Short mmCIF file of C-alpha atoms in Angstrom, two decimals:
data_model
loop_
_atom_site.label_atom_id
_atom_site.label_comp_id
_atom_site.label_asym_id
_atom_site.label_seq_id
_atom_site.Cartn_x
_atom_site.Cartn_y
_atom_site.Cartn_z
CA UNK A 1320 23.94 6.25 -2.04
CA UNK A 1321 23.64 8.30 -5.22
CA UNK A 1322 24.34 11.91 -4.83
CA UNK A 1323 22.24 14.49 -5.65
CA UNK A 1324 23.49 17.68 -7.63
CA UNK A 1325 22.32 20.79 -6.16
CA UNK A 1326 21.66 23.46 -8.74
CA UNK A 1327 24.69 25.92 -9.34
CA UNK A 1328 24.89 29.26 -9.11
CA UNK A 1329 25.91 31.04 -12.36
CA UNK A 1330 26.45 33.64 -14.32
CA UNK A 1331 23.90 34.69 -17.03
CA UNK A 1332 26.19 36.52 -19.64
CA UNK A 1333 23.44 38.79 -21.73
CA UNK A 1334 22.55 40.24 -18.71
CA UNK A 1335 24.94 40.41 -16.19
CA UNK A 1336 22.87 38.60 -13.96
CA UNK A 1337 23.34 35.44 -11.18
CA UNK A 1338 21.09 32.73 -12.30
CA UNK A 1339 19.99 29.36 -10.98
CA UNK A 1340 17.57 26.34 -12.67
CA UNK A 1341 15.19 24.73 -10.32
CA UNK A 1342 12.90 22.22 -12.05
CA UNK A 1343 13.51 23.12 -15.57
CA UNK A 1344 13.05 27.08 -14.59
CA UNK A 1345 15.36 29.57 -14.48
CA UNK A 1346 15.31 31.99 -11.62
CA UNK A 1347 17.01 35.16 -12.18
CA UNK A 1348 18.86 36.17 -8.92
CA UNK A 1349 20.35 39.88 -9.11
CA UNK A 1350 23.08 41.43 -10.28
CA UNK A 1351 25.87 38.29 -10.44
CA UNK A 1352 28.36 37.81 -7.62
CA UNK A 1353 26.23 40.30 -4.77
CA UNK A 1354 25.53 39.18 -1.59
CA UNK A 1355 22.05 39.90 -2.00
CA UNK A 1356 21.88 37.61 -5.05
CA UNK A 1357 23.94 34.90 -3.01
CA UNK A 1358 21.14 35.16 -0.32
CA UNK A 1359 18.61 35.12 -2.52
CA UNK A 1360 20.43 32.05 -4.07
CA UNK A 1361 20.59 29.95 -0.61
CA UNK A 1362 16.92 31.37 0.04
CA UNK A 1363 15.37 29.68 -3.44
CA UNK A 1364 17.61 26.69 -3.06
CA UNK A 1365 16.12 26.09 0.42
CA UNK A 1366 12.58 26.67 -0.39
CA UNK A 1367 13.33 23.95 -3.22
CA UNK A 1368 14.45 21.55 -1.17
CA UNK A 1369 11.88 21.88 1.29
CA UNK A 1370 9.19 21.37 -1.46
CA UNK A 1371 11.27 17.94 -2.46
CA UNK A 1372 12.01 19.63 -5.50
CA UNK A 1373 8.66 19.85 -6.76
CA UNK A 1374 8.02 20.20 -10.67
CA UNK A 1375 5.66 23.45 -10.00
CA UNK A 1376 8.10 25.18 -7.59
CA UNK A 1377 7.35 28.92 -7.71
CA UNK A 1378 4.78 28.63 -10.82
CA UNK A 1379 2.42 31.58 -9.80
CA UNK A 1380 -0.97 30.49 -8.27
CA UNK A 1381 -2.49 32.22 -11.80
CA UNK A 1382 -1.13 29.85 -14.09
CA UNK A 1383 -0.70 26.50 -11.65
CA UNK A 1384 -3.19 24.15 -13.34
CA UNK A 1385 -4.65 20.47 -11.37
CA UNK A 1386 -2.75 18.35 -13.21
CA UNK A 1387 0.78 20.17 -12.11
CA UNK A 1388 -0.58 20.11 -8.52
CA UNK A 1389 -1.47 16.42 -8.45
CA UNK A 1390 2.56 15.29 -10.07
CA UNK A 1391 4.10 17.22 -7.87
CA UNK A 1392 2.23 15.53 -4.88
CA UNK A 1393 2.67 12.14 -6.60
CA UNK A 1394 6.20 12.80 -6.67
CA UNK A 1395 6.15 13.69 -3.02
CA UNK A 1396 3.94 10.44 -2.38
CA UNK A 1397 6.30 8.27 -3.93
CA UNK A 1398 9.39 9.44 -1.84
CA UNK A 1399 7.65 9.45 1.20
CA UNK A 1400 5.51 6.15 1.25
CA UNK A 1401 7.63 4.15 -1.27
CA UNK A 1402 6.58 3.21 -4.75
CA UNK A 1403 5.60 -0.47 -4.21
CA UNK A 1404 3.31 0.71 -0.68
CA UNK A 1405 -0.05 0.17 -1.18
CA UNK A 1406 -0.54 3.69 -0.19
CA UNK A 1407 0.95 5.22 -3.07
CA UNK A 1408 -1.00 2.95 -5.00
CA UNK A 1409 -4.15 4.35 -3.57
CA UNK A 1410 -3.42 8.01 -3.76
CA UNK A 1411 -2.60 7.70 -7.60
CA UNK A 1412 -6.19 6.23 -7.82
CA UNK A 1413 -7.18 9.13 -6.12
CA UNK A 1414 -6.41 11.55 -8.19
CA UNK A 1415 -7.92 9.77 -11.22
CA UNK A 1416 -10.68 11.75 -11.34
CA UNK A 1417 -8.49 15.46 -11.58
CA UNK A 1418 -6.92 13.65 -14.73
CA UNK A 1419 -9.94 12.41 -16.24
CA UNK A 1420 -11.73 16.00 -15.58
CA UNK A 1421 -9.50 18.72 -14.42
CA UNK A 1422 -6.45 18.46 -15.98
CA UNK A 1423 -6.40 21.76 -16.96
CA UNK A 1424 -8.42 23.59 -14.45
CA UNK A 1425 -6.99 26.23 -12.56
CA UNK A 1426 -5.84 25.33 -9.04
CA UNK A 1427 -6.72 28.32 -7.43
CA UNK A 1428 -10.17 27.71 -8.65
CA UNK A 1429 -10.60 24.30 -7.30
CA UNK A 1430 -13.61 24.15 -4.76
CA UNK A 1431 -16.18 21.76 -3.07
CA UNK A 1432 -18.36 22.00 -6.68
CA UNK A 1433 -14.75 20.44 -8.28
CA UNK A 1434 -14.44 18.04 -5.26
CA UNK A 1435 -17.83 16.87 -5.26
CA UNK A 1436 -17.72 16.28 -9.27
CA UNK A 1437 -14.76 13.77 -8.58
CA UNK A 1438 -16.35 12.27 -5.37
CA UNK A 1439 -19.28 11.90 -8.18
CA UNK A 1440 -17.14 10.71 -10.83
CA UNK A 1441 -16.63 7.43 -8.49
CA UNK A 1442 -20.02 7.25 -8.08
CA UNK A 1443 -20.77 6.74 -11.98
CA UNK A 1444 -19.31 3.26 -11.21
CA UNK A 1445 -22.36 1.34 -9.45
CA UNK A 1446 -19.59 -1.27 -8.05
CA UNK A 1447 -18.30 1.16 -6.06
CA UNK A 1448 -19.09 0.67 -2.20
CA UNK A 1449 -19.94 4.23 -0.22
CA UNK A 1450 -16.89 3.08 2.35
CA UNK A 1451 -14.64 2.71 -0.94
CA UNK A 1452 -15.56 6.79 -2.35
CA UNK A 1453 -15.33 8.06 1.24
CA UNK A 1454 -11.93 6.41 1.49
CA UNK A 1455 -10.63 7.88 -1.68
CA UNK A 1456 -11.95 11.39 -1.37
CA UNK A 1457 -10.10 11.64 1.75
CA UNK A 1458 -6.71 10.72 -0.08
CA UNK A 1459 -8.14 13.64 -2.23
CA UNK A 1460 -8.63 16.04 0.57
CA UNK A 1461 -5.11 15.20 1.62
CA UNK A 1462 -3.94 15.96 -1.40
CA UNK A 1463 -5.61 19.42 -1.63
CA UNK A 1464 -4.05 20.56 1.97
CA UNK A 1465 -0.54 19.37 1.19
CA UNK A 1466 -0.96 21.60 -2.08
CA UNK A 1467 -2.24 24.52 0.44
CA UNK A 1468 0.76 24.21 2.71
CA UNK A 1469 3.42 24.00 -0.20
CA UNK A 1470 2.18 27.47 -1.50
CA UNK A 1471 0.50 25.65 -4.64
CA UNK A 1472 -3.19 26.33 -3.38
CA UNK A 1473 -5.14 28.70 -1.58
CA UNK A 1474 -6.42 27.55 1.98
CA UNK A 1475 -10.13 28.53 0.89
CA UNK A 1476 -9.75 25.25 -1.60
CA UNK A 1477 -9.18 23.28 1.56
CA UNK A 1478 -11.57 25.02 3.83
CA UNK A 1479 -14.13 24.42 1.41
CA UNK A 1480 -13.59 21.36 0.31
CA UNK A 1481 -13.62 19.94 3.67
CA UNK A 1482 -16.82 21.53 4.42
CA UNK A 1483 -18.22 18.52 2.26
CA UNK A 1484 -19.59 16.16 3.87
CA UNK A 1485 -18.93 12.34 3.37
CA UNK A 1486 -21.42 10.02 1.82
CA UNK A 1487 -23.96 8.63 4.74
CA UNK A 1488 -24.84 4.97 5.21
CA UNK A 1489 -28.76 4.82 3.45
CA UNK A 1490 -28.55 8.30 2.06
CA UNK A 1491 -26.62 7.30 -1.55
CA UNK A 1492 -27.34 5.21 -3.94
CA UNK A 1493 -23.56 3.79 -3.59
CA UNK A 1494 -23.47 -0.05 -2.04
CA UNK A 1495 -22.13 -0.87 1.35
CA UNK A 1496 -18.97 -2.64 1.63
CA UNK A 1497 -19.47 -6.22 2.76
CA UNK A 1498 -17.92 -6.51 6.25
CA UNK A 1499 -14.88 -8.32 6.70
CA UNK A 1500 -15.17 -11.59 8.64
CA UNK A 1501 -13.24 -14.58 9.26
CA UNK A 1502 -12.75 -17.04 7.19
CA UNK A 1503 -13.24 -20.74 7.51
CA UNK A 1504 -10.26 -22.70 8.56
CA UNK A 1505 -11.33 -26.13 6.12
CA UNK A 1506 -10.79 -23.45 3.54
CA UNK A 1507 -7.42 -22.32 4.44
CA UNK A 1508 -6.48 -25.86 4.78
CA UNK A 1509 -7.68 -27.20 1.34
CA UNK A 1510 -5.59 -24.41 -0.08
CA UNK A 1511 -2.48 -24.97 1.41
CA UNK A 1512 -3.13 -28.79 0.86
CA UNK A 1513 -3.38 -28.41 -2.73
CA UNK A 1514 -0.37 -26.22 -2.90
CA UNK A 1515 0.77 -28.26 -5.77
CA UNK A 1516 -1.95 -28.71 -8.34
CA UNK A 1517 -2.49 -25.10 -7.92
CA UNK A 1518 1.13 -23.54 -8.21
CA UNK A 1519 1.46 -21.54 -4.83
CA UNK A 1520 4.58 -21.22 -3.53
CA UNK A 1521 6.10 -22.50 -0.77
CA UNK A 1522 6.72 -18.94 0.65
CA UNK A 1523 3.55 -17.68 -0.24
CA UNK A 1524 2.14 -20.81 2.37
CA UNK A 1525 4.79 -20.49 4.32
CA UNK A 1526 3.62 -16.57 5.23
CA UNK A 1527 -0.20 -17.78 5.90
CA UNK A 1528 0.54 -20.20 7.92
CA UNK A 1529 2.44 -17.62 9.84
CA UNK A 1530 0.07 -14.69 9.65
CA UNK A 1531 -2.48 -17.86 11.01
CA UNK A 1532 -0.78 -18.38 14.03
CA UNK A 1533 0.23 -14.79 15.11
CA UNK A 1534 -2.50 -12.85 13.95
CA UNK A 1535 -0.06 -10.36 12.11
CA UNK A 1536 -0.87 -7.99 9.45
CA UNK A 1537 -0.15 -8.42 5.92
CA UNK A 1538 2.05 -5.62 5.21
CA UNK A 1539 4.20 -6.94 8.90
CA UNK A 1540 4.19 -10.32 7.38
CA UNK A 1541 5.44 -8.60 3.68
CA UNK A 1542 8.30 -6.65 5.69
CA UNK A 1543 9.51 -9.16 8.05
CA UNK A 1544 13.54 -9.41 8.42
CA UNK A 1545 15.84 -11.45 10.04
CA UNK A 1546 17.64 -8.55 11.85
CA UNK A 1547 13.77 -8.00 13.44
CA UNK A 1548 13.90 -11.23 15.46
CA UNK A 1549 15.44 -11.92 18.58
CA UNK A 1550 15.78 -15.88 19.64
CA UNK A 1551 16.72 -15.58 22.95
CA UNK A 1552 14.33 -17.18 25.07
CA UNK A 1553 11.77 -19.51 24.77
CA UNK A 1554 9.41 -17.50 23.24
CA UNK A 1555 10.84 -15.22 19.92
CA UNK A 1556 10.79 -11.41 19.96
CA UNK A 1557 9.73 -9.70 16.86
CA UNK A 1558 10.42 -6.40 16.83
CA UNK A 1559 9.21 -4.51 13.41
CA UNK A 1560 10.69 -1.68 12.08
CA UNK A 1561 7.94 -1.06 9.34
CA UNK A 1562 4.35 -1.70 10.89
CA UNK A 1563 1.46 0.68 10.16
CA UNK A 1564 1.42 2.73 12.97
CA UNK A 1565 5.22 3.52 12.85
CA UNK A 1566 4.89 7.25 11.60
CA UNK A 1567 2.86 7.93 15.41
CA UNK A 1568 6.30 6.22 16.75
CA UNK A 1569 3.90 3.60 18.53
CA UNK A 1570 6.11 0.29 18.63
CA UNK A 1571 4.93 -3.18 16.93
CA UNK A 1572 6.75 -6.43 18.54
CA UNK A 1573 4.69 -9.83 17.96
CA UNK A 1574 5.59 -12.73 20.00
CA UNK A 1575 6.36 -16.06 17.87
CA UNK A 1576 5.75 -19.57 19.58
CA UNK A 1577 6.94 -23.06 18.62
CA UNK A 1578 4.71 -23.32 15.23
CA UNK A 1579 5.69 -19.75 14.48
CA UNK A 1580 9.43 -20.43 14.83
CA UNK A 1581 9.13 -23.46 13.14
CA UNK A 1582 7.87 -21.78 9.96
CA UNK A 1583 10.54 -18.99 10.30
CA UNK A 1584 13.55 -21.25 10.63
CA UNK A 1585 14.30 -21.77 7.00
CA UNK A 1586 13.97 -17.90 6.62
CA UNK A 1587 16.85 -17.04 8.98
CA UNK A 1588 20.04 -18.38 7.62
CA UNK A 1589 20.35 -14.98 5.04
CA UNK A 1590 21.81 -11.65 5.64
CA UNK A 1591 20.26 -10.15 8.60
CA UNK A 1592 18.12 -7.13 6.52
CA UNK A 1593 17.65 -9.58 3.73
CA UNK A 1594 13.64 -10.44 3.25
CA UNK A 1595 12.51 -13.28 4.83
CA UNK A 1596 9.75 -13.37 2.35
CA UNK A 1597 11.22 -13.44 -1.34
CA UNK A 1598 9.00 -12.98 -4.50
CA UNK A 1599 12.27 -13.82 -6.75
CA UNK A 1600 12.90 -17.18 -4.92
CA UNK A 1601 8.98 -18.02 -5.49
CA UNK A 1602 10.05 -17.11 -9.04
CA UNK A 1603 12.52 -19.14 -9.07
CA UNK A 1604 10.70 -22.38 -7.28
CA UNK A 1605 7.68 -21.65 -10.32
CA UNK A 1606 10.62 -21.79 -12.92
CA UNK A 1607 11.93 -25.00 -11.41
CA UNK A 1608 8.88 -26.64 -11.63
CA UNK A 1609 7.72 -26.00 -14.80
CA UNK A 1610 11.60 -27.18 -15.71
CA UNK A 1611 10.51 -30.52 -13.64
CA UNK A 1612 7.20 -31.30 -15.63
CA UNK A 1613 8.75 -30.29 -19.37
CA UNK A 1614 8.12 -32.73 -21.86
CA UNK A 1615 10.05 -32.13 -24.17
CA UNK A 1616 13.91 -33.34 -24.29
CA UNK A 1617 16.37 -30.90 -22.90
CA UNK A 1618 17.89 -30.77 -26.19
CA UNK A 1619 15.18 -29.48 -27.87
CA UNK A 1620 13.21 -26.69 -28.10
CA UNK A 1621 13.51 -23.43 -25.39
CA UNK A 1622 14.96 -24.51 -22.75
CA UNK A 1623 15.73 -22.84 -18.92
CA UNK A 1624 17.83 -19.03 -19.43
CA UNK A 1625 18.25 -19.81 -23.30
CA UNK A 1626 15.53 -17.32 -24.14
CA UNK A 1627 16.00 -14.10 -21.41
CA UNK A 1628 14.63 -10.54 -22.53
CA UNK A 1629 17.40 -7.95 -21.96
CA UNK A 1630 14.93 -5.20 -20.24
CA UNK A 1631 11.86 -7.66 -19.16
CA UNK A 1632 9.36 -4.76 -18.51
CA UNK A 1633 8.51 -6.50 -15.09
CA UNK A 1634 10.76 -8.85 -12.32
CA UNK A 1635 10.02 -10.03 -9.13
CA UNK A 1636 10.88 -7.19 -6.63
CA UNK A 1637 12.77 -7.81 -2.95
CA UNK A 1638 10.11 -8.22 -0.84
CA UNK A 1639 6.33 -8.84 -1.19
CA UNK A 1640 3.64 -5.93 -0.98
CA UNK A 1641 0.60 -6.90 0.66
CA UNK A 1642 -1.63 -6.11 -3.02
CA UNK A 1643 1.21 -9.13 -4.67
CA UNK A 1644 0.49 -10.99 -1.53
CA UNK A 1645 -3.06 -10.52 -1.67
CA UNK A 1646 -3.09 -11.22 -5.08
CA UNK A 1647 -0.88 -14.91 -5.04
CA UNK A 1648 -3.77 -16.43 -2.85
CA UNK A 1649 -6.53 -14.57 -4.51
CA UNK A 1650 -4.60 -16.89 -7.93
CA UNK A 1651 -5.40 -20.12 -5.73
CA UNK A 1652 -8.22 -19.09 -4.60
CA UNK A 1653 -9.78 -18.66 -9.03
CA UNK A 1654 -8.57 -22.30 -9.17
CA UNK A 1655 -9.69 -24.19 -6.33
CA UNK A 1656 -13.08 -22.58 -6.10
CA UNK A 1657 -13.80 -21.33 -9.52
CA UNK A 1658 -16.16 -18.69 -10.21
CA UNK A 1659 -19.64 -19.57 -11.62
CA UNK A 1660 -21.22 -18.45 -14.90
CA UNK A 1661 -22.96 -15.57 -15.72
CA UNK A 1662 -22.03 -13.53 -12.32
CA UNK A 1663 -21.02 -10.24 -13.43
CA UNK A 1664 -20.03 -6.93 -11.36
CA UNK A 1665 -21.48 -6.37 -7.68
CA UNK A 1666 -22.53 -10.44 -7.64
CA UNK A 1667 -19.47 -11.46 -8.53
CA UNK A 1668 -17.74 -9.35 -6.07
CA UNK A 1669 -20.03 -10.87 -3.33
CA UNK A 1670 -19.77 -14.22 -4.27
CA UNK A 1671 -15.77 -13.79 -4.19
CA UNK A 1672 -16.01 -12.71 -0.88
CA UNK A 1673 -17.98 -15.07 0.33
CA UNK A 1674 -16.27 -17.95 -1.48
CA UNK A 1675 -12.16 -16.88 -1.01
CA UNK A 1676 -10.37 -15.35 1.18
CA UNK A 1677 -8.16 -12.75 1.76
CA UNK A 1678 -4.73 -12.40 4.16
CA UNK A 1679 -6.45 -9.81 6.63
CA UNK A 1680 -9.49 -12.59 7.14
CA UNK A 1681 -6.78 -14.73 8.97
CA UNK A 1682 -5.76 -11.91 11.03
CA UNK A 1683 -9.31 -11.66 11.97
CA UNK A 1684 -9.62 -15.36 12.42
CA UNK A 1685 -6.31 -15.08 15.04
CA UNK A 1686 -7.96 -12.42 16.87
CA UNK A 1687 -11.46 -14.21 17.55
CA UNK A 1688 -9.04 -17.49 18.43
CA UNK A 1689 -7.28 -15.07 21.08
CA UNK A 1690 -10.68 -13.48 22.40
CA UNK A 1691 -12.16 -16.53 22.82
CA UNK A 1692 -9.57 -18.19 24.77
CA UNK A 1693 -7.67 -15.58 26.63
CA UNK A 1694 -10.32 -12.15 26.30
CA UNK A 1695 -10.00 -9.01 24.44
CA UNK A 1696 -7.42 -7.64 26.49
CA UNK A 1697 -5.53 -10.49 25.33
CA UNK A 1698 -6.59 -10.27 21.75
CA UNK A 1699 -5.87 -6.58 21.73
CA UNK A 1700 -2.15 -6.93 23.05
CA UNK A 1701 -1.84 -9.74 20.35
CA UNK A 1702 -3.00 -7.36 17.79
CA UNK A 1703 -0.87 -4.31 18.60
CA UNK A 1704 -3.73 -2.28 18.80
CA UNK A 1705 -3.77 0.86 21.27
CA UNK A 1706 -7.61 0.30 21.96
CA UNK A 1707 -9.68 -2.57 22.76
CA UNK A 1708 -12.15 -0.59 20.85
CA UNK A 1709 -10.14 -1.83 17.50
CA UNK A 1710 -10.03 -5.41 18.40
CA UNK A 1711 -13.78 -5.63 18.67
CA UNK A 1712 -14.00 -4.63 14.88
CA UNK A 1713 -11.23 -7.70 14.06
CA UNK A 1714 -12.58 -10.42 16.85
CA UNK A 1715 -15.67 -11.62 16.61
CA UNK A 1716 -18.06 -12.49 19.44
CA UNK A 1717 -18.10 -16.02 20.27
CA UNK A 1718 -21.43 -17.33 19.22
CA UNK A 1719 -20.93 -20.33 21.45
CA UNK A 1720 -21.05 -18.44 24.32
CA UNK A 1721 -23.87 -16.03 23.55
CA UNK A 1722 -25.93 -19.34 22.55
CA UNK A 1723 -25.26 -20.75 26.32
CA UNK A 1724 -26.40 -17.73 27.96
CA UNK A 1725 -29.29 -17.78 26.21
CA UNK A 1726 -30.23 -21.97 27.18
CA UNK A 1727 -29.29 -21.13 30.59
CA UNK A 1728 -31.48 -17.42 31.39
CA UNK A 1729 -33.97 -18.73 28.78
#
């Protein structure tokens, strides 16, 4: 692990005084070599810590602008969801709106008028669904009172701004989301079928036909390590370290039968906290294919690692996220079932949804399998969800059922 320096204390010559540098500052400390300047040494140095070493540490409330505010929490984001979670990819949308209008405004005058300006800033996008803005001006709001409690806003900014009320189904002019259903299994077949002609991975199939037959979530699937599985027994024990609920210390373990051991099997013979799930190896299976099909002679022309950029800006990462997972099927998806001419914005979203799919629809198509066959308590368990209440918004009534009642009471 790479150490971290910790800012020294010093002697500042002209003036006789201790100093210290937090953040670029410097923070005059007393007369040098005092114990009260070697407390109030340990006491800044703490303080800086405990704001993870924040670029407007100690920048009076007067001068603190947005834009400071909304780096330092980006910085704190990044360190405490990870830079490739999709969270952190969310909250630095949500603050798009403070850099495209308050970059400059004082923090300590930010108020619901400021925070309904941004909510309305989304808005000016007619694409954007009312669940979508709500979403994003609560990463906003969550923004603002982690600014209040690190001394870098007042609490009226929060008070007030939470006083706002979110947008209400029928009473915007923003669309409603499209709800997220299942998704039918010929299609899911057909694209794994025609793996091939269209260039998906074997890893990227190999993790929906998983997340098909345990119902798992997308960022479980993405995260999934050898070390996590116990084979003892004839049913495997999952046990995930990284799961969505983890920061409420709930646990996640998903049970994996015969077909989900049987897709897991290749995965296992790596080091133990190795991926099972490995963007470079897709990568790498892509670059050996497109070796495969080359025309031209191997003596002429490029040919495989002659031509390598020393930096390449991007390279396949460890592990996949769920937005690079998402986004590999959404690829297939464009080629098997192309879109059709002349659909532009809000149609063409619709007619995406309705035509691919997305990992989370086979989650939902797992947990109407489950509900159908074994109930919702079932389902539920199978989910990892603390309430039934959640399963009813992933498993979806059996319409057989329903349809037999109705023959049968008329």
């Amino acid at each position: 692990m790479k150490r971290v320096r910790v800012p020294s204390y010093r002697l500042h010559k002209p003036t006789g005084q201790a100093v210290v540098t937090l953040s670029g500052k410097d923070h005059y400390l007393g007369k040098y070599d005092t114990p009260e300047s070697r407390q109030r040494y340990a006491k800044l140095l703490t303080e800086w810590e405990s704001s993870n070493r924040s670029t407007a540490f100690a920048e009076p409330l007067n001068v603190l602008t947005m834009a400071q505010v909304t780096l330092s929490y980006l910085d704190h984001a990044k360190a405490y969801y990870g830079e490739d979670s999709s969270e952190y990819v969310n909250l630095r949308l949500a603050v798009k709106p403070i850099s495209a209008l308050y970059t400059n405004h004082p923090a300590k005058l930010f108020g619901p008028a400021e925070f309904k300006a941004c909510r309305q800033w989304w808005l000016q996008d007619p694409d954007r669904t009312r669940q979508y803005v709500n979403k994003q001006a609560k990463r906003l709001l969550r923004v603002i009172k982690w600014a209040v409690s690190e001394g870098l806003m007042l609490a009226d900014s929060h008070a007030g701004c939470k006083c706002v009320e979110p947008l209400k189904r029928g009473k915007c002019t923003a669309p409603e989301a499209p709800k997220v259903t299942t998704v039918d299994d010929a299609k899911v077949d057909r694209v794994l079928a025609e793996r091939e002609l269209t260039q998906l991975s074997p890893i990227v199939a190999d993790m929906v036909r998983f997340q098909r037959v345990t119902g798992a979530r997308p960022g479980e699937v993405c995260n999934l390590k050898p070390a996590m599985i116990h084979r003892s027994g004839e049913i495997w024990r999952i046990e995930l370290t990284e799961h969505k609920t983890a920061y409420r210390d709930n646990s996640r373990i998903i049970f994996a039968g015969p077909k989900a051991q049987a897709i897991l099997a290749k995965y296992l013979l790596r080091d133990a906290d190795a991926y099972c799930f490995s963007p470079a190896e897709s990568m790498e299976w892509l670059r050996r294919k497109r070796n495969e099909k080359r025309a031209t002679p191997p003596s002429c022309g490029n040919r495989r690692g002659k031509v390598l950029a020393k930096k390449p800006k991007r390279q396949p990462g460890q592990f996949y996220t769920t937005q690079s997972y998402s986004h590999a099927i959404r690829q297939v998806c464009s080629k098997i079932f192309p879109e059709p001419e002349g659909l532009e914005g809000r149609d063409l979203m619709l007619w995406r949804k309705a035509n691919w799919f997305a990992p989370n629809q086979l989650r939902h198509n797992r947990a109407t399998e489950i509900r159908a066959e074994l109930g919702l308590e079932a389902a539920s368990a199978a989910l990892g969800h603390s309430s039934q209440q959640i399963t009813l918004t992933y498993a979806e009534k059996n319409e057989a059922l329903a349809r037999q009642s109705a023959k049968l009471s008329g």
